PDB file of C-alpha atoms and ligand atoms in Angstrom:
ATOM      1  CA  UNK V  65     -13.532  -3.371  44.557  1.00 47.00           C
ATOM      2  CA  UNK V  66     -13.628  -6.678  42.193  1.00 57.00           C
ATOM      3  CA  UNK V  67     -10.995  -9.038  42.486  1.00 69.00           C
ATOM      4  CA  UNK V  68      -9.720 -10.509  39.422  1.00 90.00           C
ATOM      5  CA  UNK V  69     -11.409 -13.518  38.386  1.00 94.00           C
ATOM      6  CA  UNK V  70     -10.024 -16.181  35.914  1.00 96.00           C
ATOM      7  CA  UNK V  71     -11.849 -17.920  32.896  1.00 97.00           C
ATOM      8  CA  UNK V  72     -11.511 -21.765  32.091  1.00 97.00           C
ATOM      9  CA  UNK V  73     -12.621 -24.552  30.538  1.00 97.00           C
ATOM     10  CA  UNK V  74     -14.333 -27.395  33.607  1.00 97.00           C
ATOM     11  CA  UNK V  75     -12.548 -30.711  32.495  1.00 97.00           C
ATOM     12  CA  UNK V  76     -14.020 -32.505  35.524  1.00 94.00           C
ATOM     13  CA  UNK V  77     -16.777 -32.843  37.876  1.00 90.00           C
ATOM     14  CA  UNK V  78     -16.940 -35.580  40.331  1.00 84.00           C
ATOM     15  CA  UNK V  79     -20.329 -34.137  42.981  1.00 80.00           C
ATOM     16  CA  UNK V  80     -19.304 -30.417  43.906  1.00 85.00           C
ATOM     17  CA  UNK V  81     -15.710 -30.894  42.811  1.00 90.00           C
ATOM     18  CA  UNK V  82     -14.830 -29.652  39.593  1.00 94.00           C
ATOM     19  CA  UNK V  83     -11.240 -29.344  37.984  1.00 96.00           C
ATOM     20  CA  UNK V  84     -11.289 -26.292  35.916  1.00 97.00           C
ATOM     21  CA  UNK V  85      -8.081 -25.568  33.250  1.00 97.00           C
ATOM     22  CA  UNK V  86      -7.129 -22.020  33.357  1.00 96.00           C
ATOM     23  CA  UNK V  87      -7.319 -20.572  30.032  1.00 94.00           C
ATOM     24  CA  UNK V  88      -4.658 -19.774  28.353  1.00 93.00           C
ATOM     25  CA  UNK V  89      -2.115 -21.094  30.395  1.00 92.00           C
ATOM     26  CA  UNK V  90      -4.111 -25.041  30.806  1.00 91.00           C
ATOM     27  CA  UNK V  91      -2.820 -25.395  34.638  1.00 94.00           C
ATOM     28  CA  UNK V  92      -6.142 -26.727  36.171  1.00 96.00           C
ATOM     29  CA  UNK V  93      -7.326 -25.341  39.267  1.00 97.00           C
ATOM     30  CA  UNK V  94      -8.900 -27.764  42.273  1.00 97.00           C
ATOM     31  CA  UNK V  95     -12.839 -25.940  41.829  1.00 97.00           C
ATOM     32  CA  UNK V  96     -16.471 -25.354  43.746  1.00 95.00           C
ATOM     33  CA  UNK V  97     -19.098 -23.543  42.770  1.00 94.00           C
ATOM     34  CA  UNK V  98     -20.480 -20.511  45.079  1.00 88.00           C
ATOM     35  CA  UNK V  99     -23.210 -21.453  47.329  1.00 83.00           C
ATOM     36  CA  UNK V 100     -25.525 -23.800  46.245  1.00 78.00           C
ATOM     37  CA  UNK V 101     -25.334 -24.063  42.644  1.00 77.00           C
ATOM     38  CA  UNK V 102     -25.513 -27.160  41.041  1.00 79.00           C
ATOM     39  CA  UNK V 103     -25.612 -28.006  36.895  1.00 88.00           C
ATOM     40  CA  UNK V 104     -22.636 -27.674  35.788  1.00 94.00           C
ATOM     41  CA  UNK V 105     -20.928 -29.419  33.638  1.00 95.00           C
ATOM     42  CA  UNK V 106     -17.862 -30.405  31.820  1.00 96.00           C
ATOM     43  CA  UNK V 107     -17.437 -28.629  28.923  1.00 97.00           C
ATOM     44  CA  UNK V 108     -18.300 -25.971  30.674  1.00 97.00           C
ATOM     45  CA  UNK V 109     -16.859 -22.397  30.171  1.00 97.00           C
ATOM     46  CA  UNK V 110     -16.759 -20.724  34.247  1.00 97.00           C
ATOM     47  CA  UNK V 111     -15.379 -17.339  35.262  1.00 97.00           C
ATOM     48  CA  UNK V 112     -13.905 -18.481  38.930  1.00 97.00           C
ATOM     49  CA  UNK V 113     -12.362 -16.621  41.792  1.00 96.00           C
ATOM     50  CA  UNK V 114      -9.274 -17.952  42.327  1.00 96.00           C
ATOM     51  CA  UNK V 115      -8.483 -18.996  46.421  1.00 95.00           C
ATOM     52  CA  UNK V 116      -4.535 -19.505  46.708  1.00 94.00           C
ATOM     53  CA  UNK V 117      -2.133 -21.384  44.141  1.00 92.00           C
ATOM     54  CA  UNK V 118      -4.607 -24.466  43.181  1.00 95.00           C
ATOM     55  CA  UNK V 119      -8.607 -23.752  44.177  1.00 97.00           C
ATOM     56  CA  UNK V 120     -11.017 -21.622  43.126  1.00 97.00           C
ATOM     57  CA  UNK V 121     -14.710 -20.313  43.952  1.00 96.00           C
ATOM     58  CA  UNK V 122     -17.119 -20.575  40.289  1.00 96.00           C
ATOM     59  CA  UNK V 123     -18.839 -17.657  39.928  1.00 94.00           C
ATOM     60  CA  UNK V 124     -20.380 -18.171  36.570  1.00 94.00           C
ATOM     61  CA  UNK V 125     -21.087 -20.284  33.648  1.00 95.00           C
ATOM     62  CA  UNK V 126     -21.071 -18.466  30.778  1.00 97.00           C
ATOM     63  CA  UNK V 127     -23.130 -18.792  28.285  1.00 97.00           C
ATOM     64  CA  UNK V 128     -23.618 -22.555  26.467  1.00 96.00           C
ATOM     65  CA  UNK V 129     -23.855 -23.372  23.237  1.00 94.00           C
ATOM     66  CA  UNK V 130     -25.617 -26.761  24.305  1.00 93.00           C
ATOM     67  CA  UNK V 131     -25.881 -28.742  26.996  1.00 93.00           C
ATOM     68  CA  UNK V 132     -26.659 -32.827  26.594  1.00 92.00           C
ATOM     69  CA  UNK V 133     -27.991 -34.322  29.298  1.00 90.00           C
ATOM     70  CA  UNK V 134     -30.667 -36.928  30.637  1.00 90.00           C
ATOM     71  CA  UNK V 135     -32.875 -37.268  33.210  1.00 88.00           C
ATOM     72  CA  UNK V 136     -35.629 -38.702  35.061  1.00 80.00           C
ATOM     73  CA  UNK V 137     -38.078 -38.346  37.854  1.00 75.00           C
ATOM     74  CA  UNK V 138     -35.544 -37.804  40.562  1.00 76.00           C
ATOM     75  CA  UNK V 139     -32.683 -36.301  38.465  1.00 79.00           C
ATOM     76  CA  UNK V 140     -31.209 -34.629  35.561  1.00 83.00           C
ATOM     77  CA  UNK V 141     -27.560 -36.635  34.388  1.00 85.00           C
ATOM     78  CA  UNK V 142     -25.065 -33.874  32.974  1.00 87.00           C
ATOM     79  CA  UNK V 143     -22.989 -35.458  29.948  1.00 90.00           C
ATOM     80  CA  UNK V 144     -21.252 -32.721  29.124  1.00 94.00           C
ATOM     81  CA  UNK V 145     -21.528 -28.777  27.435  1.00 96.00           C
ATOM     82  CA  UNK V 146     -20.282 -27.196  24.492  1.00 97.00           C
ATOM     83  CA  UNK V 147     -20.218 -30.336  22.953  1.00 97.00           C
ATOM     84  CA  UNK V 148     -19.468 -30.620  18.557  1.00 97.00           C
ATOM     85  CA  UNK V 149     -20.554 -34.359  18.347  1.00 97.00           C
ATOM     86  CA  UNK V 150     -21.519 -37.284  19.799  1.00 97.00           C
ATOM     87  CA  UNK V 151     -19.689 -40.442  19.502  1.00 98.00           C
ATOM     88  CA  UNK V 152     -21.700 -43.310  20.055  1.00 97.00           C
ATOM     89  CA  UNK V 153     -19.650 -46.495  21.168  1.00 97.00           C
ATOM     90  CA  UNK V 154     -22.054 -49.872  20.053  1.00 97.00           C
ATOM     91  CA  UNK V 155     -20.758 -53.229  20.109  1.00 97.00           C
ATOM     92  CA  UNK V 156     -21.840 -57.077  19.228  1.00 97.00           C
ATOM     93  CA  UNK V 157     -21.257 -57.920  22.461  1.00 96.00           C
ATOM     94  CA  UNK V 158     -22.684 -57.181  24.906  1.00 94.00           C
ATOM     95  CA  UNK V 159     -26.030 -57.015  22.748  1.00 94.00           C
ATOM     96  CA  UNK V 160     -26.648 -53.351  22.703  1.00 94.00           C
ATOM     97  CA  UNK V 161     -30.321 -51.942  23.474  1.00 92.00           C
ATOM     98  CA  UNK V 162     -32.465 -50.076  20.550  1.00 92.00           C
ATOM     99  CA  UNK V 163     -34.300 -48.029  22.826  1.00 93.00           C
ATOM    100  CA  UNK V 164     -31.228 -46.688  25.281  1.00 93.00           C
ATOM    101  CA  UNK V 165     -29.884 -45.819  21.273  1.00 94.00           C
ATOM    102  CA  UNK V 166     -32.899 -44.845  20.455  1.00 94.00           C
ATOM    103  CA  UNK V 167     -32.966 -42.695  23.330  1.00 95.00           C
ATOM    104  CA  UNK V 168     -29.430 -41.092  23.322  1.00 94.00           C
ATOM    105  CA  UNK V 169     -30.431 -40.540  18.989  1.00 94.00           C
ATOM    106  CA  UNK V 170     -32.999 -38.274  20.297  1.00 94.00           C
ATOM    107  CA  UNK V 171     -31.384 -36.626  23.032  1.00 93.00           C
ATOM    108  CA  UNK V 172     -28.889 -35.229  20.338  1.00 93.00           C
ATOM    109  CA  UNK V 173     -31.470 -34.300  17.752  1.00 89.00           C
ATOM    110  CA  UNK V 174     -33.537 -32.357  20.029  1.00 85.00           C
ATOM    111  CA  UNK V 175     -30.097 -30.563  20.889  1.00 86.00           C
ATOM    112  CA  UNK V 176     -29.481 -30.145  17.350  1.00 86.00           C
ATOM    113  CA  UNK V 177     -25.551 -31.951  17.971  1.00 93.00           C
ATOM    114  CA  UNK V 178     -24.624 -34.741  15.612  1.00 94.00           C
ATOM    115  CA  UNK V 179     -24.040 -37.911  15.974  1.00 97.00           C
ATOM    116  CA  UNK V 180     -22.037 -40.853  14.536  1.00 98.00           C
ATOM    117  CA  UNK V 181     -21.970 -44.177  15.690  1.00 98.00           C
ATOM    118  CA  UNK V 182     -19.134 -46.394  16.141  1.00 98.00           C
ATOM    119  CA  UNK V 183     -19.686 -50.041  16.194  1.00 98.00           C
ATOM    120  CA  UNK V 184     -16.386 -51.549  18.193  1.00 98.00           C
ATOM    121  CA  UNK V 185     -15.123 -55.163  18.577  1.00 98.00           C
ATOM    122  CA  UNK V 186     -15.597 -55.553  14.522  1.00 98.00           C
ATOM    123  CA  UNK V 187     -13.563 -58.636  14.718  1.00 97.00           C
ATOM    124  CA  UNK V 188     -16.311 -60.329  16.812  1.00 97.00           C
ATOM    125  CA  UNK V 189     -18.831 -62.856  14.266  1.00 96.00           C
ATOM    126  CA  UNK V 190     -22.110 -60.709  16.015  1.00 96.00           C
ATOM    127  CA  UNK V 191     -20.832 -57.695  13.956  1.00 97.00           C
ATOM    128  CA  UNK V 192     -22.828 -57.790  10.678  1.00 97.00           C
ATOM    129  CA  UNK V 193     -26.328 -58.379  12.456  1.00 97.00           C
ATOM    130  CA  UNK V 194     -25.811 -55.577  15.487  1.00 97.00           C
ATOM    131  CA  UNK V 195     -25.201 -53.312  11.817  1.00 96.00           C
ATOM    132  CA  UNK V 196     -28.007 -54.836  10.656  1.00 95.00           C
ATOM    133  CA  UNK V 197     -30.125 -53.365  14.037  1.00 94.00           C
ATOM    134  CA  UNK V 198     -28.236 -49.873  12.529  1.00 95.00           C
ATOM    135  CA  UNK V 199     -30.274 -49.389   9.536  1.00 91.00           C
ATOM    136  CA  UNK V 200     -32.292 -47.436  10.479  1.00 87.00           C
ATOM    137  CA  UNK V 201     -30.601 -44.870  12.126  1.00 91.00           C
ATOM    138  CA  UNK V 202     -27.945 -44.864   8.932  1.00 93.00           C
ATOM    139  CA  UNK V 203     -31.097 -44.793   6.729  1.00 90.00           C
ATOM    140  CA  UNK V 204     -31.751 -41.373   8.210  1.00 87.00           C
ATOM    141  CA  UNK V 205     -28.199 -39.905   7.783  1.00 91.00           C
ATOM    142  CA  UNK V 206     -26.658 -41.059  11.129  1.00 95.00           C
ATOM    143  CA  UNK V 207     -22.921 -42.628   9.942  1.00 97.00           C
ATOM    144  CA  UNK V 208     -22.196 -45.535  11.097  1.00 98.00           C
ATOM    145  CA  UNK V 209     -18.351 -46.610  11.460  1.00 98.00           C
ATOM    146  CA  UNK V 210     -17.130 -50.185  12.488  1.00 98.00           C
ATOM    147  CA  UNK V 211     -13.795 -50.907  13.632  1.00 98.00           C
ATOM    148  CA  UNK V 212     -11.851 -52.456  16.800  1.00 98.00           C
ATOM    149  CA  UNK V 213     -10.731 -50.342  19.522  1.00 97.00           C
ATOM    150  CA  UNK V 214      -7.944 -53.256  20.142  1.00 96.00           C
ATOM    151  CA  UNK V 215      -6.284 -52.437  16.747  1.00 97.00           C
ATOM    152  CA  UNK V 216      -4.963 -48.729  17.555  1.00 95.00           C
ATOM    153  CA  UNK V 217      -3.836 -48.340  13.667  1.00 96.00           C
ATOM    154  CA  UNK V 218      -7.410 -48.977  12.761  1.00 97.00           C
ATOM    155  CA  UNK V 219      -8.713 -46.460  15.391  1.00 97.00           C
ATOM    156  CA  UNK V 220      -6.470 -43.674  14.083  1.00 97.00           C
ATOM    157  CA  UNK V 221      -7.094 -44.584  10.717  1.00 97.00           C
ATOM    158  CA  UNK V 222     -11.150 -44.158  10.676  1.00 97.00           C
ATOM    159  CA  UNK V 223     -11.204 -41.151  13.883  1.00 98.00           C
ATOM    160  CA  UNK V 224      -8.634 -38.853  13.548  1.00 97.00           C
ATOM    161  CA  UNK V 225      -9.964 -37.049  10.942  1.00 97.00           C
ATOM    162  CA  UNK V 226     -13.285 -36.964  12.631  1.00 98.00           C
ATOM    163  CA  UNK V 227     -11.631 -36.133  15.925  1.00 98.00           C
ATOM    164  CA  UNK V 228      -9.409 -33.215  14.684  1.00 98.00           C
ATOM    165  CA  UNK V 229     -10.243 -29.975  16.555  1.00 98.00           C
ATOM    166  CA  UNK V 230     -13.552 -31.175  17.313  1.00 97.00           C
ATOM    167  CA  UNK V 231     -15.234 -31.620  20.599  1.00 97.00           C
ATOM    168  CA  UNK V 232     -16.805 -35.758  21.103  1.00 98.00           C
ATOM    169  CA  UNK V 233     -18.648 -36.906  23.645  1.00 97.00           C
ATOM    170  CA  UNK V 234     -17.804 -40.646  24.235  1.00 96.00           C
ATOM    171  CA  UNK V 235     -21.003 -42.079  25.017  1.00 94.00           C
ATOM    172  CA  UNK V 236     -22.247 -46.028  25.562  1.00 94.00           C
ATOM    173  CA  UNK V 237     -23.183 -48.552  27.510  1.00 93.00           C
ATOM    174  CA  UNK V 238     -20.371 -50.061  29.477  1.00 90.00           C
ATOM    175  CA  UNK V 239     -18.656 -52.834  28.119  1.00 92.00           C
ATOM    176  CA  UNK V 240     -19.084 -51.808  24.862  1.00 94.00           C
ATOM    177  CA  UNK V 241     -15.293 -50.564  24.625  1.00 94.00           C
ATOM    178  CA  UNK V 242     -15.191 -46.899  25.681  1.00 93.00           C
ATOM    179  CA  UNK V 243     -12.361 -46.876  27.554  1.00 91.00           C
ATOM    180  CA  UNK V 244     -10.374 -48.893  25.449  1.00 93.00           C
ATOM    181  CA  UNK V 245     -10.630 -46.625  22.684  1.00 95.00           C
ATOM    182  CA  UNK V 246      -9.960 -43.748  24.819  1.00 95.00           C
ATOM    183  CA  UNK V 247      -6.686 -45.411  25.854  1.00 93.00           C
ATOM    184  CA  UNK V 248      -6.055 -45.703  22.135  1.00 95.00           C
ATOM    185  CA  UNK V 249      -6.730 -42.275  21.424  1.00 95.00           C
ATOM    186  CA  UNK V 250      -5.211 -40.206  24.423  1.00 94.00           C
ATOM    187  CA  UNK V 251      -2.514 -42.906  25.671  1.00 88.00           C
ATOM    188  CA  UNK V 252      -2.686 -40.620  29.055  1.00 82.00           C
ATOM    189  CA  UNK V 253      -6.372 -41.150  29.612  1.00 80.00           C
ATOM    190  CA  UNK V 254      -5.431 -44.964  31.347  1.00 71.00           C
ATOM    191  CA  UNK V 255      -2.788 -43.328  33.785  1.00 58.00           C
ATOM    192  CA  UNK V 256      -5.419 -40.678  34.702  1.00 57.00           C
ATOM    193  CA  UNK V 257      -8.602 -43.326  35.172  1.00 54.00           C
ATOM    194  CA  UNK V 258      -6.658 -45.662  36.751  1.00 55.00           C
ATOM    195  CA  UNK V 259      -4.892 -42.810  39.551  1.00 56.00           C
ATOM    196  CA  UNK V 260      -8.640 -41.764  39.747  1.00 54.00           C
ATOM    197  CA  UNK V 261      -9.805 -45.118  40.827  1.00 54.00           C
ATOM    198  CA  UNK V 262      -6.823 -45.809  43.109  1.00 58.00           C
ATOM    199  CA  UNK V 263      -7.844 -42.922  45.114  1.00 58.00           C
ATOM    200  CA  UNK V 264     -11.763 -43.910  45.422  1.00 54.00           C
ATOM    201  CA  UNK V 265     -10.356 -47.032  46.506  1.00 55.00           C
ATOM    202  CA  UNK V 266     -12.411 -49.142  43.983  1.00 52.00           C
ATOM    203  CA  UNK V 267      -9.656 -50.987  42.371  1.00 48.00           C
ATOM    204  CA  UNK V 268     -11.611 -50.695  39.119  1.00 51.00           C
ATOM    205  CA  UNK V 269     -10.635 -49.293  36.198  1.00 50.00           C
ATOM    206  CA  UNK V 270     -14.233 -48.336  35.212  1.00 55.00           C
ATOM    207  CA  UNK V 271     -14.746 -44.610  34.365  1.00 56.00           C
ATOM    208  CA  UNK V 272     -17.046 -43.435  37.153  1.00 65.00           C
ATOM    209  CA  UNK V 273     -16.604 -39.380  36.473  1.00 80.00           C
ATOM    210  CA  UNK V 274     -17.102 -37.512  33.327  1.00 89.00           C
ATOM    211  CA  UNK V 275     -13.820 -35.708  31.934  1.00 93.00           C
ATOM    212  CA  UNK V 276     -12.127 -34.012  29.538  1.00 95.00           C
ATOM    213  CA  UNK V 277      -9.214 -35.364  27.180  1.00 95.00           C
ATOM    214  CA  UNK V 278      -7.093 -33.506  25.040  1.00 94.00           C
ATOM    215  CA  UNK V 279      -6.041 -35.266  21.873  1.00 96.00           C
ATOM    216  CA  UNK V 280      -2.738 -35.111  20.062  1.00 93.00           C
ATOM    217  CA  UNK V 281      -4.077 -34.335  17.521  1.00 93.00           C
ATOM    218  CA  UNK V 282      -6.350 -31.121  18.373  1.00 95.00           C
ATOM    219  CA  UNK V 283      -9.738 -31.196  19.768  1.00 96.00           C
ATOM    220  CA  UNK V 284     -11.199 -32.486  22.659  1.00 96.00           C
ATOM    221  CA  UNK V 285     -12.488 -36.024  23.924  1.00 97.00           C
ATOM    222  CA  UNK V 286     -15.491 -36.301  26.685  1.00 96.00           C
ATOM    223  CA  UNK V 287     -15.673 -39.879  28.575  1.00 93.00           C
ATOM    224  CA  UNK V 288     -18.854 -39.819  30.025  1.00 89.00           C
ATOM    225  CA  UNK V 289     -19.554 -43.460  32.653  1.00 85.00           C
ATOM    226  CA  UNK V 290     -21.293 -46.141  31.060  1.00 83.00           C
ATOM    227  CA  UNK V 291     -25.277 -46.094  31.400  1.00 82.00           C
ATOM    228  CA  UNK V 292     -28.147 -48.047  32.237  1.00 83.00           C
ATOM    229  CA  UNK V 293     -31.029 -45.531  31.715  1.00 86.00           C
ATOM    230  CA  UNK V 294     -31.846 -42.776  29.456  1.00 90.00           C
ATOM    231  CA  UNK V 295     -34.633 -40.694  30.509  1.00 91.00           C
ATOM    232  CA  UNK V 296     -35.676 -37.840  28.632  1.00 94.00           C
ATOM    233  CA  UNK V 297     -38.280 -36.032  31.470  1.00 91.00           C
ATOM    234  CA  UNK V 298     -36.591 -32.398  30.157  1.00 89.00           C
ATOM    235  CA  UNK V 299     -38.222 -32.254  26.470  1.00 92.00           C
ATOM    236  CA  UNK V 300     -41.659 -31.318  25.931  1.00 91.00           C
ATOM    237  CA  UNK V 301     -43.665 -33.467  23.410  1.00 91.00           C
ATOM    238  CA  UNK V 302     -42.697 -30.971  20.467  1.00 90.00           C
ATOM    239  CA  UNK V 303     -39.206 -31.513  21.272  1.00 91.00           C
ATOM    240  CA  UNK V 304     -39.198 -35.329  21.481  1.00 93.00           C
ATOM    241  CA  UNK V 305     -41.559 -35.043  18.298  1.00 93.00           C
ATOM    242  CA  UNK V 306     -38.361 -33.276  16.835  1.00 90.00           C
ATOM    243  CA  UNK V 307     -36.442 -35.951  18.151  1.00 90.00           C
ATOM    244  CA  UNK V 308     -37.269 -38.310  15.349  1.00 93.00           C
ATOM    245  CA  UNK V 309     -36.376 -37.119  12.356  1.00 90.00           C
ATOM    246  CA  UNK V 310     -38.147 -39.196   9.703  1.00 92.00           C
ATOM    247  CA  UNK V 311     -41.223 -37.551  11.095  1.00 95.00           C
ATOM    248  CA  UNK V 312     -40.893 -34.596  10.194  1.00 94.00           C
ATOM    249  CA  UNK V 313     -42.625 -34.883   6.330  1.00 96.00           C
ATOM    250  CA  UNK V 314     -45.322 -36.751   7.649  1.00 97.00           C
ATOM    251  CA  UNK V 315     -45.933 -34.414  10.468  1.00 97.00           C
ATOM    252  CA  UNK V 316     -46.679 -31.792   8.007  1.00 96.00           C
ATOM    253  CA  UNK V 317     -49.229 -33.672   6.805  1.00 97.00           C
ATOM    254  CA  UNK V 318     -51.390 -34.161   9.960  1.00 97.00           C
ATOM    255  CA  UNK V 319     -55.039 -32.296  10.251  1.00 97.00           C
ATOM    256  CA  UNK V 320     -54.272 -30.684  12.601  1.00 96.00           C
ATOM    257  CA  UNK V 321     -51.690 -28.496  14.155  1.00 93.00           C
ATOM    258  CA  UNK V 322     -51.401 -29.377  17.415  1.00 92.00           C
ATOM    259  CA  UNK V 323     -51.354 -33.034  16.658  1.00 95.00           C
ATOM    260  CA  UNK V 324     -49.425 -35.942  19.558  1.00 94.00           C
ATOM    261  CA  UNK V 325     -49.042 -38.602  16.511  1.00 96.00           C
ATOM    262  CA  UNK V 326     -50.876 -40.964  19.400  1.00 95.00           C
ATOM    263  CA  UNK V 327     -54.107 -41.416  17.669  1.00 94.00           C
ATOM    264  CA  UNK V 328     -55.696 -38.956  16.139  1.00 95.00           C
ATOM    265  CA  UNK V 329     -57.769 -38.777  13.330  1.00 96.00           C
ATOM    266  CA  UNK V 330     -55.827 -37.815  10.103  1.00 97.00           C
ATOM    267  CA  UNK V 331     -52.197 -38.059  11.729  1.00 97.00           C
ATOM    268  CA  UNK V 332     -49.832 -38.160   8.980  1.00 97.00           C
ATOM    269  CA  UNK V 333     -47.414 -40.119  11.010  1.00 98.00           C
ATOM    270  CA  UNK V 334     -49.839 -42.706  11.573  1.00 98.00           C
ATOM    271  CA  UNK V 335     -50.626 -42.815   7.844  1.00 98.00           C
ATOM    272  CA  UNK V 336     -46.470 -42.791   7.242  1.00 97.00           C
ATOM    273  CA  UNK V 337     -46.485 -45.818  10.079  1.00 97.00           C
ATOM    274  CA  UNK V 338     -49.407 -47.574   8.519  1.00 97.00           C
ATOM    275  CA  UNK V 339     -48.027 -47.714   4.917  1.00 97.00           C
ATOM    276  CA  UNK V 340     -44.463 -49.050   6.348  1.00 95.00           C
ATOM    277  CA  UNK V 341     -42.805 -45.542   6.285  1.00 94.00           C
ATOM    278  CA  UNK V 342     -42.168 -45.106   9.892  1.00 94.00           C
ATOM    279  CA  UNK V 343     -40.714 -48.065  11.821  1.00 92.00           C
ATOM    280  CA  UNK V 344     -43.411 -49.123  14.057  1.00 94.00           C
ATOM    281  CA  UNK V 345     -40.294 -49.623  16.243  1.00 92.00           C
ATOM    282  CA  UNK V 346     -39.327 -46.160  16.550  1.00 93.00           C
ATOM    283  CA  UNK V 347     -43.159 -44.848  16.958  1.00 96.00           C
ATOM    284  CA  UNK V 348     -43.302 -47.092  20.028  1.00 96.00           C
ATOM    285  CA  UNK V 349     -40.272 -45.526  21.914  1.00 96.00           C
ATOM    286  CA  UNK V 350     -41.703 -42.059  20.824  1.00 97.00           C
ATOM    287  CA  UNK V 351     -44.885 -43.176  22.414  1.00 96.00           C
ATOM    288  CA  UNK V 352     -42.720 -45.123  25.112  1.00 95.00           C
ATOM    289  CA  UNK V 353     -40.883 -40.826  26.288  1.00 95.00           C
ATOM    290  CA  UNK V 354     -43.771 -39.664  26.204  1.00 95.00           C
ATOM    291  CA  UNK V 355     -46.656 -41.557  28.053  1.00 93.00           C
ATOM    292  CA  UNK V 356     -43.018 -41.282  30.741  1.00 91.00           C
ATOM    293  CA  UNK V 357     -43.413 -37.305  30.244  1.00 88.00           C
ATOM    294  CA  UNK V 358     -46.847 -37.705  31.204  1.00 84.00           C
ATOM    295  CA  UNK V 359     -47.040 -39.543  33.982  1.00 83.00           C
ATOM    296  CA  UNK V 360     -44.106 -37.787  35.539  1.00 79.00           C
ATOM    297  CA  UNK V 361     -46.405 -34.521  35.303  1.00 72.00           C
ATOM    298  CA  UNK V 362     -48.688 -36.742  37.402  1.00 67.00           C
ATOM    299  CA  UNK V 363     -46.631 -36.408  40.328  1.00 58.00           C
TER     300      UNK V 363
HETATM  301  P1  LIG I1694     -16.269 -49.729  28.305  1.00 88.21           P
HETATM  302  O1  LIG I1694     -17.195 -50.443  30.096  1.00 88.21           O
HETATM  303  O2  LIG I1694     -16.949 -49.896  27.307  1.00 88.21           O
HETATM  304  O3  LIG I1694     -15.151 -48.677  28.707  1.00 88.21           O
HETATM  305  O4  LIG I1694     -15.699 -51.035  27.785  1.00 88.21           O
HETATM  306  P2  LIG I1694     -14.025 -51.897  28.165  1.00 88.21           P
HETATM  307  O5  LIG I1694     -13.237 -50.807  26.890  1.00 88.21           O
HETATM  308  O6  LIG I1694     -13.595 -51.889  29.200  1.00 88.21           O
HETATM  309  O7  LIG I1694     -13.860 -52.847  26.731  1.00 88.21           O
HETATM  310  C1  LIG I1694     -14.437 -54.338  27.645  1.00 88.21           C
HETATM  311  C2  LIG I1694     -14.179 -55.440  27.120  1.00 88.21           C
HETATM  312  O8  LIG I1694     -14.349 -55.461  25.746  1.00 88.21           O
HETATM  313  C3  LIG I1694     -13.141 -55.303  27.582  1.00 88.21           C
HETATM  314  O9  LIG I1694     -12.565 -57.364  27.794  1.00 88.21           O
HETATM  315  C4  LIG I1694     -12.225 -55.358  26.477  1.00 88.21           C
HETATM  316  O10 LIG I1694     -10.875 -55.836  25.881  1.00 88.21           O
HETATM  317  C5  LIG I1694     -13.454 -55.557  25.389  1.00 88.21           C
HETATM  318  N1  LIG I1694     -12.803 -55.071  24.034  1.00 88.21           N
HETATM  319  C6  LIG I1694     -13.124 -53.898  23.705  1.00 88.21           C
HETATM  320  N2  LIG I1694     -12.618 -52.923  22.252  1.00 88.21           N
HETATM  321  C7  LIG I1694     -12.390 -54.881  21.844  1.00 88.21           C
HETATM  322  C8  LIG I1694     -12.956 -54.837  20.293  1.00 88.21           C
HETATM  323  O11 LIG I1694     -12.637 -54.275  19.514  1.00 88.21           O
HETATM  324  N3  LIG I1694     -12.429 -56.115  19.849  1.00 88.21           N
HETATM  325  C9  LIG I1694     -13.081 -56.935  21.154  1.00 88.21           C
HETATM  326  N4  LIG I1694     -12.685 -58.429  20.574  1.00 88.21           N
HETATM  327  N5  LIG I1694     -13.252 -56.405  22.422  1.00 88.21           N
HETATM  328  C10 LIG I1694     -13.126 -55.674  22.685  1.00 88.21           C
END
């Protein structure tokens, strides 16, 4: 005798507790996974067995379109599943990290998720210099928008069409203005964040959990906590290379089909770097990610 299951979408995750919006009503239930199951992400479509009026047991994760995550030697940190695009929020102040930006781009490219870079705090004088630091991703086809999240009219003028009917993951280091931006886009979000941090007793309004918010104009935006590290230990060497789209034409020139683009003779990538077509900084990032993954495998 099977009980009736419901289908829903995970809209927030906190430890092993999940809030699931049941389809089609949209009412949310507090759910937890069956057994020791982990690895459920915001954005996942799941089946649940209802328990009472407000709770449920997650019995199954339905097939995913994609999963965006980072991982270090200890564990994986899931950002979100089934996303259409990534909105990477940067600003001139605090200074953003080229390394973290590069890693987020590699993670997105390797999962075939499109990225838009949002250079926030356009009102600050350092913005032109910050924009110049985005020349490489911009030349590789990643759109760069620039605005001030404090100016709500500007936010709507530049982002409404981009976000409409899409599921967008907001990602950025702390302090770049993600919360400010979210409040401009989803007026109820501030209340939700505030209530949550009060419940946790932190008294701070920083995002501590990943949460999906429906956008008033259609579509969803997923807010995630700011991060300070971005390990990519789940990627194979091939996937890492695929995460650097500018390497693709050069890789075709490599003599060896299994070239790792580190030291091999007649390597197309090393040749392209020598001639200035591939930036030495980007190749150094590629080497760092590869070295971390190799070191992790030795333990
Ligand atoms: P989060 O950590 O990414 O969520 O960043 P917050 O939204 O909390 O913003 C960090 C600080 O930057 C706050 O003091 C905001 O008021 C400020 N801020 C956010 N957007 C802008 C902007 O467009 N211009 C300026 N000048 N400050 C901003």
